[in-house]
mmCIF file of C-alpha atoms and ligand atoms in Angstrom:
data_model
loop_
_atom_site.group_PDB
_atom_site.id
_atom_site.type_symbol
_atom_site.label_atom_id
_atom_site.label_comp_id
_atom_site.label_asym_id
_atom_site.label_seq_id
_atom_site.Cartn_x
_atom_site.Cartn_y
_atom_site.Cartn_z
ATOM 1 C CA MET B 1 -0.945 40.648 -43.225
ATOM 2 C CA ALA B 2 -2.415 41.271 -39.845
ATOM 3 C CA ARG B 3 -3.438 39.446 -36.699
ATOM 4 C CA PHE B 4 -6.187 40.332 -34.291
ATOM 5 C CA LEU B 5 -7.354 38.813 -31.003
ATOM 6 C CA CYS B 6 -11.105 38.278 -30.993
ATOM 7 C CA ARG B 7 -12.972 38.925 -27.744
ATOM 8 C CA CYS B 8 -13.722 35.162 -27.575
ATOM 9 C CA GLY B 9 -9.986 34.400 -27.468
ATOM 10 C CA GLU B 10 -9.600 33.251 -31.072
ATOM 11 C CA ILE B 11 -6.631 34.709 -32.943
ATOM 12 C CA LEU B 12 -7.723 35.993 -36.337
ATOM 13 C CA SER B 13 -5.249 36.376 -39.177
ATOM 14 C CA ASN B 14 -5.557 37.303 -42.811
ATOM 15 C CA SER B 15 -2.099 35.914 -43.693
ATOM 16 C CA GLU B 16 -3.613 32.952 -45.531
ATOM 17 C CA VAL B 17 -4.999 34.010 -48.922
ATOM 18 C CA PRO B 18 -7.899 33.623 -49.279
ATOM 19 C CA SER B 19 -8.291 33.728 -45.525
ATOM 20 C CA GLY B 20 -12.029 33.300 -45.021
ATOM 21 C CA ILE B 21 -11.620 35.851 -42.230
ATOM 22 C CA GLU B 22 -11.671 39.047 -44.221
ATOM 23 C CA LEU B 23 -14.904 39.926 -46.001
ATOM 24 C CA ARG B 24 -15.206 42.306 -48.943
ATOM 25 C CA VAL B 25 -18.210 44.419 -48.073
ATOM 26 C CA TYR B 26 -19.267 47.332 -50.254
ATOM 27 C CA THR B 27 -22.201 49.617 -49.785
ATOM 28 C CA ASP B 28 -24.595 49.548 -52.702
ATOM 29 C CA ARG B 29 -23.570 53.135 -53.483
ATOM 30 C CA GLU B 30 -19.857 52.234 -53.479
ATOM 31 C CA TRP B 31 -20.515 49.293 -55.771
ATOM 32 C CA GLU B 32 -22.552 51.424 -58.181
ATOM 33 C CA GLN B 33 -19.639 53.861 -58.488
ATOM 34 C CA ILE B 34 -17.219 51.008 -59.158
ATOM 35 C CA ALA B 35 -19.503 49.264 -61.639
ATOM 36 C CA SER B 36 -20.180 52.472 -63.555
ATOM 37 C CA SER B 37 -16.488 53.312 -63.883
ATOM 38 C CA ASP B 38 -14.233 51.979 -66.624
ATOM 39 C CA SER B 39 -12.323 49.713 -64.238
ATOM 40 C CA VAL B 40 -14.365 46.576 -64.823
ATOM 41 C CA ASP B 41 -11.213 44.436 -64.710
ATOM 42 C CA PRO B 42 -11.601 42.410 -61.457
ATOM 43 C CA LEU B 43 -7.931 43.059 -60.650
ATOM 44 C CA LEU B 44 -8.566 46.794 -60.745
ATOM 45 C CA ILE B 45 -11.597 46.803 -58.461
ATOM 46 C CA PRO B 46 -10.666 48.953 -55.472
ATOM 47 C CA PHE B 47 -10.832 47.603 -51.936
ATOM 48 C CA PRO B 48 -13.966 48.569 -50.014
ATOM 49 C CA LYS B 49 -13.934 51.607 -47.759
ATOM 50 C CA TYR B 50 -14.111 49.474 -44.612
ATOM 51 C CA GLU B 51 -12.189 46.315 -43.730
ATOM 52 C CA VAL B 52 -14.515 43.682 -42.269
ATOM 53 C CA TRP B 53 -13.348 40.592 -40.389
ATOM 54 C CA ARG B 54 -15.471 37.683 -39.143
ATOM 55 C CA CYS B 55 -14.410 35.334 -36.371
ATOM 56 C CA PRO B 56 -15.001 31.703 -37.439
ATOM 57 C CA LYS B 57 -15.533 30.609 -33.812
ATOM 58 C CA CYS B 58 -18.043 33.121 -32.386
ATOM 59 C CA GLU B 59 -19.040 34.847 -35.665
ATOM 60 C CA ARG B 60 -18.393 38.336 -34.284
ATOM 61 C CA ILE B 61 -17.957 40.929 -37.009
ATOM 62 C CA TYR B 62 -15.263 43.597 -36.684
ATOM 63 C CA VAL B 63 -15.290 46.696 -38.860
ATOM 64 C CA PHE B 64 -12.020 48.571 -39.348
ATOM 65 C CA GLU B 65 -11.400 51.952 -40.900
ATOM 66 C CA GLU B 66 -8.243 52.797 -42.829
ATOM 67 C CA GLY B 67 -5.542 54.188 -40.559
ATOM 68 C CA ASN B 68 -7.318 52.972 -37.405
ATOM 69 C CA GLN B 69 -5.779 49.906 -35.705
ATOM 70 C CA SER B 70 -8.755 49.174 -33.470
ATOM 71 C CA ALA B 71 -12.208 48.222 -34.719
ATOM 72 C CA ILE B 72 -14.677 51.069 -35.090
ATOM 73 C CA LYS B 73 -17.656 48.667 -34.797
ATOM 74 C CA VAL B 74 -18.060 45.205 -33.274
ATOM 75 C CA TYR B 75 -21.158 43.094 -33.934
ATOM 76 C CA LYS B 76 -21.989 40.027 -31.834
ATOM 77 C CA LEU B 77 -24.333 37.315 -33.042
ATOM 78 C CA GLU B 78 -27.715 37.442 -31.307
ATOM 79 C CA GLU B 79 -29.241 34.237 -32.633
HETATM 80 ZN ZN1 ZN E 1 -14.478 35.153 -31.818
#
């Protein structure tokens, strides 16, 4: 469980499961490796390399890397 203050002022939290805040984003290459392995059980599918959060208020996207508390990328909606 984690909390994060969005730049718009909204407090984001993934404590509610499913939260709707945290997105599971895999690169096509990552997904190919998972799909071609023997772990086809949905409970055994590994988490993606990056943790991605989306603010429901301003729709900013934050990308986190394992072991890094602050976002490595922040995307703001243009249109
Ligand atoms: Zn926001």
